[in-house]
mmCIF file of C-alpha atoms in Angstrom:
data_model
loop_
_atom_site.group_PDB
_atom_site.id
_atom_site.type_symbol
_atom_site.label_atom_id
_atom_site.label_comp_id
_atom_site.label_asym_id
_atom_site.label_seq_id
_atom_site.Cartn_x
_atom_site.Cartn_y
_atom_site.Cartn_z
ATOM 1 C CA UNK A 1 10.980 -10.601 14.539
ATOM 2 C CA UNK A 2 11.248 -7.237 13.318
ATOM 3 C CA UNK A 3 11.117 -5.422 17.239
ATOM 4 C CA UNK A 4 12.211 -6.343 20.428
ATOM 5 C CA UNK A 5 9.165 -7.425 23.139
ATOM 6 C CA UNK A 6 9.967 -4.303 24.984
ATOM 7 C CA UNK A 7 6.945 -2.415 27.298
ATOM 8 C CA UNK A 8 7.204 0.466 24.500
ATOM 9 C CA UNK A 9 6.757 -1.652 21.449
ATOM 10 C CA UNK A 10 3.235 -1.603 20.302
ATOM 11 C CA UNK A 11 1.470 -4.871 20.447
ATOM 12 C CA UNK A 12 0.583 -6.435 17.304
ATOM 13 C CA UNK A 13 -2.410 -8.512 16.606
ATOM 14 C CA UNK A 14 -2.421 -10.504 13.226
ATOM 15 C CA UNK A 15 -5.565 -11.614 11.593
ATOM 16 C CA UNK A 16 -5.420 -13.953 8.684
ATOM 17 C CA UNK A 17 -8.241 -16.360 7.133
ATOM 18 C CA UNK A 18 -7.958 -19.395 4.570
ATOM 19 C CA UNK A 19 -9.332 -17.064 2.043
ATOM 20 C CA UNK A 20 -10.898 -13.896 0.708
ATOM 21 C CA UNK A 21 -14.148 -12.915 2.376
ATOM 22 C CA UNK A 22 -14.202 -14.888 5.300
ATOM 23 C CA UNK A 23 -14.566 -11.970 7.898
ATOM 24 C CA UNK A 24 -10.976 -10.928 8.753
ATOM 25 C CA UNK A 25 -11.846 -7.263 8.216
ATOM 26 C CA UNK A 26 -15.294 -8.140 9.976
ATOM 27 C CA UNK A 27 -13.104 -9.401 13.570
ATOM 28 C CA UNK A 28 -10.556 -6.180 13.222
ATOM 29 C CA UNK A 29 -13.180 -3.958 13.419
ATOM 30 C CA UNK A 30 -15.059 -5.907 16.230
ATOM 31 C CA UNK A 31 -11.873 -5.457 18.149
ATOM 32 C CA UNK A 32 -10.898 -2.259 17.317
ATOM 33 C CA UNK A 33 -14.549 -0.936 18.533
ATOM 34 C CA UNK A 34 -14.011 -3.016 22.163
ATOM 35 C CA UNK A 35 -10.369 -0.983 22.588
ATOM 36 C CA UNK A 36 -11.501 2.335 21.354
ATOM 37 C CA UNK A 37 -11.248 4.853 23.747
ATOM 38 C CA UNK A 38 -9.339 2.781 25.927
ATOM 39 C CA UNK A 39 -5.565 2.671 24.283
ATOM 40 C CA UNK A 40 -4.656 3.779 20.990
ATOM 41 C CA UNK A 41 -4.469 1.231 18.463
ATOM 42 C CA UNK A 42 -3.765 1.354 14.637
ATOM 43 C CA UNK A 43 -4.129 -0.952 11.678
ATOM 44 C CA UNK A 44 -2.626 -2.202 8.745
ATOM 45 C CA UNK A 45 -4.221 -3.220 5.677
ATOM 46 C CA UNK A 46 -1.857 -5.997 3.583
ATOM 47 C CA UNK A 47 -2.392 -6.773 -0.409
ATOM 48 C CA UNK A 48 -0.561 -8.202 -2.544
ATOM 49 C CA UNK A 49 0.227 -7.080 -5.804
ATOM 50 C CA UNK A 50 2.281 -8.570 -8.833
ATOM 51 C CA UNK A 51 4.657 -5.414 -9.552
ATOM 52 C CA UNK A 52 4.977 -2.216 -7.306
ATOM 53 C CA UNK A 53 5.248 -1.404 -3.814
ATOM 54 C CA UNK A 54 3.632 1.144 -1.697
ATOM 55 C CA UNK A 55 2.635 2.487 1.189
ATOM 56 C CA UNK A 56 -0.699 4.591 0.979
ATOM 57 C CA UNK A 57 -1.512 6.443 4.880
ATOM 58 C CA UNK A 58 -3.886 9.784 2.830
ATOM 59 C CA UNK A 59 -6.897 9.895 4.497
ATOM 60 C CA UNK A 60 -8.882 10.684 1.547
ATOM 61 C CA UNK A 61 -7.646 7.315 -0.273
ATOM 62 C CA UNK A 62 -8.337 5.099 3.250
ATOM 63 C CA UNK A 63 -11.490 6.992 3.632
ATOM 64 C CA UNK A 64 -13.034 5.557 0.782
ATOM 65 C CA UNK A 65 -16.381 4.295 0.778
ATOM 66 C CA UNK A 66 -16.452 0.303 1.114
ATOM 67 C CA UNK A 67 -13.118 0.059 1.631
ATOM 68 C CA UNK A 68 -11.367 -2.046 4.581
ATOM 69 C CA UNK A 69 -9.501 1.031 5.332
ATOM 70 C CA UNK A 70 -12.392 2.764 5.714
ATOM 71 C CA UNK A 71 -14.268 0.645 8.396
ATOM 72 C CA UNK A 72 -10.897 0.199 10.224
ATOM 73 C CA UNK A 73 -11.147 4.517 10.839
ATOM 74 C CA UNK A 74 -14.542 4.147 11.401
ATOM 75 C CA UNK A 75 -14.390 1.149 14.307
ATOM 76 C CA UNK A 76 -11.952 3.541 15.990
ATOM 77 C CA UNK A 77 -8.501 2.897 14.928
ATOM 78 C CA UNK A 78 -6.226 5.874 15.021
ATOM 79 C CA UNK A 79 -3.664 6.054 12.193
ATOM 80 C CA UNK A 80 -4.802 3.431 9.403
ATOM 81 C CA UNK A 81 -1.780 2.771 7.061
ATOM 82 C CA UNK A 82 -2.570 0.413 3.321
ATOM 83 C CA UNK A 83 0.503 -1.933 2.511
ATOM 84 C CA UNK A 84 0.432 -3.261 -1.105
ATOM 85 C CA UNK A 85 3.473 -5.022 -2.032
ATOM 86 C CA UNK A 86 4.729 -8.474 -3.775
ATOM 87 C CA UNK A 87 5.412 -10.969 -0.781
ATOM 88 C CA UNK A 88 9.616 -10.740 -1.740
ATOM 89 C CA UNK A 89 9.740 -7.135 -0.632
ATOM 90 C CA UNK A 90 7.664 -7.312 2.489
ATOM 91 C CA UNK A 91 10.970 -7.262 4.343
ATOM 92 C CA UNK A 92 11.315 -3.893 3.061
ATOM 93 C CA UNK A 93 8.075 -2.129 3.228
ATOM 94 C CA UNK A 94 7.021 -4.023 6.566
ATOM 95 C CA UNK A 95 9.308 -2.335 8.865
ATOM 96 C CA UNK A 96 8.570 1.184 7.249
ATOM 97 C CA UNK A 97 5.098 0.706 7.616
ATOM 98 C CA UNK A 98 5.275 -0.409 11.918
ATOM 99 C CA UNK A 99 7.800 2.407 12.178
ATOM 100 C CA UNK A 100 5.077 4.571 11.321
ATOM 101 C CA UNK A 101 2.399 3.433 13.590
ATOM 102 C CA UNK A 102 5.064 2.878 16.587
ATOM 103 C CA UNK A 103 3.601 5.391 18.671
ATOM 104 C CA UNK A 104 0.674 3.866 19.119
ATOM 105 C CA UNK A 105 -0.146 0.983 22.053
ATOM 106 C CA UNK A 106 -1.019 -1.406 19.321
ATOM 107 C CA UNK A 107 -1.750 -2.159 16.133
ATOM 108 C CA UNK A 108 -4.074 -4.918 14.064
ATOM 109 C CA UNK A 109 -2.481 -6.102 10.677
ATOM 110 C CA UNK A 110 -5.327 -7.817 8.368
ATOM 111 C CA UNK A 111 -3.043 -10.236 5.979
ATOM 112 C CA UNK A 112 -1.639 -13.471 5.704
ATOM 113 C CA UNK A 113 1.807 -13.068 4.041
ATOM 114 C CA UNK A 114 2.034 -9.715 6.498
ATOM 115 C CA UNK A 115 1.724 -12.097 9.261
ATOM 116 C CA UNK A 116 4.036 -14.989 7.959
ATOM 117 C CA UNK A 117 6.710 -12.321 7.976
ATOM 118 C CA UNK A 118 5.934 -10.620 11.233
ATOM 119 C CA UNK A 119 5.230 -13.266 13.662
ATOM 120 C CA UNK A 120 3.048 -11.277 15.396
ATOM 121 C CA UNK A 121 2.088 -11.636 19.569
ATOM 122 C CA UNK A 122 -1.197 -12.647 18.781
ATOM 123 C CA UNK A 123 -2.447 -14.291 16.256
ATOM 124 C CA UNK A 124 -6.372 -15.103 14.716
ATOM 125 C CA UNK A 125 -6.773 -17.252 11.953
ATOM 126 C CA UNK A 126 -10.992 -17.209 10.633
ATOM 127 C CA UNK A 127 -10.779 -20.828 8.532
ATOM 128 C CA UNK A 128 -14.858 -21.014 8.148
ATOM 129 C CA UNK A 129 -16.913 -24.085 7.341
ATOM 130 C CA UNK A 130 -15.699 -24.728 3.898
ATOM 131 C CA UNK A 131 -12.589 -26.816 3.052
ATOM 132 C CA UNK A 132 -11.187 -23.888 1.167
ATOM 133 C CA UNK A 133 -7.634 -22.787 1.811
ATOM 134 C CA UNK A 134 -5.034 -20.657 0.058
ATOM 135 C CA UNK A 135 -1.186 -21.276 0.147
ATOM 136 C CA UNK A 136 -0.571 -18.760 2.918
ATOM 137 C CA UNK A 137 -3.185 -19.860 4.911
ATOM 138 C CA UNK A 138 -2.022 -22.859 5.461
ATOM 139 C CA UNK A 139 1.312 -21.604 6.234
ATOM 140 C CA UNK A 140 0.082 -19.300 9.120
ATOM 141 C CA UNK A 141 -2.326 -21.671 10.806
ATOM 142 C CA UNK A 142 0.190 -23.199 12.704
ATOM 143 C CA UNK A 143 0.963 -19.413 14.027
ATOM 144 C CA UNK A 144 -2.240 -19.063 15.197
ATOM 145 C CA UNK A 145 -3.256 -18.415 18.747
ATOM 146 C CA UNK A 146 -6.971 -18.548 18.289
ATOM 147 C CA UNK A 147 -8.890 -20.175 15.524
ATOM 148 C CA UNK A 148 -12.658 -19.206 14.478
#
């Protein structure tokens, strides 16, 4: 666990799926419109890419129409931050990445290799209908608190 389950420590809320498109992004939102106004919660947006890390928290890039990042601002999250980074150096850009949002009361993290590594206090896995399931899903289904 990267923090310690202190009352200051944000909550985290992980939401993973067996695979691309099954709603992940569609749940975040729902949840970050039923806290807004209420606390002040944040998200993270996990990809994975082949060579280079980063970090991306510009509003103008996040704002982008049709982008995950977008609807995350839009549903009422308060800082959004973008995490693309090959799954070996999520150890690395992970804690950077909560240490930026750690002011807030929570925060909603939309990837399954972001929530292998974090272990986070709740977790929702979407599997769907279909039989379909990626490596990392079936990892973090046994993680998961609620399944849809």
């Amino acid at each position: 666990m990267l923090r310690t389950k202190d009352e200051n420590a944000p909550i985290i809320i992980g939401i993973g799926g067996s695979h691309s498109n099954i709603g992940k992004t569609t749940i975040a939102t729902a949840i970050l419109k039923a806290l807004k106004g209420k606390e002040k919660w944040g998200a993270i947006k996990y990809t994975k890419t082949a060579f280079f890390t980063s970090i991306i928290y510009d509003k103008s890039v996040l704002n982008q129409k049709n982008k995950d990042t977008q609807r995350f601002l839009e549903a009422g999250a308060e800082d959004v931050l973008w995490v693309q980074s090959p799954e070996d150096e999520l150890n690395d850009v992970l804690p950077i990445a909560l240490n930026k949002l750690s002011h807030l009361d929570g925060i909603i993290i939309e990837g399954n290799s972001a929530i292998e590594f974090l272990k986070p206090d709740i977790v929702i896995f979407i599997k769907g209908l279909d039989k379909k399931m990626k490596p990392s899903a079936k990892r973090i289904l046994p993680l998961a608190n609620i399944t849809l």
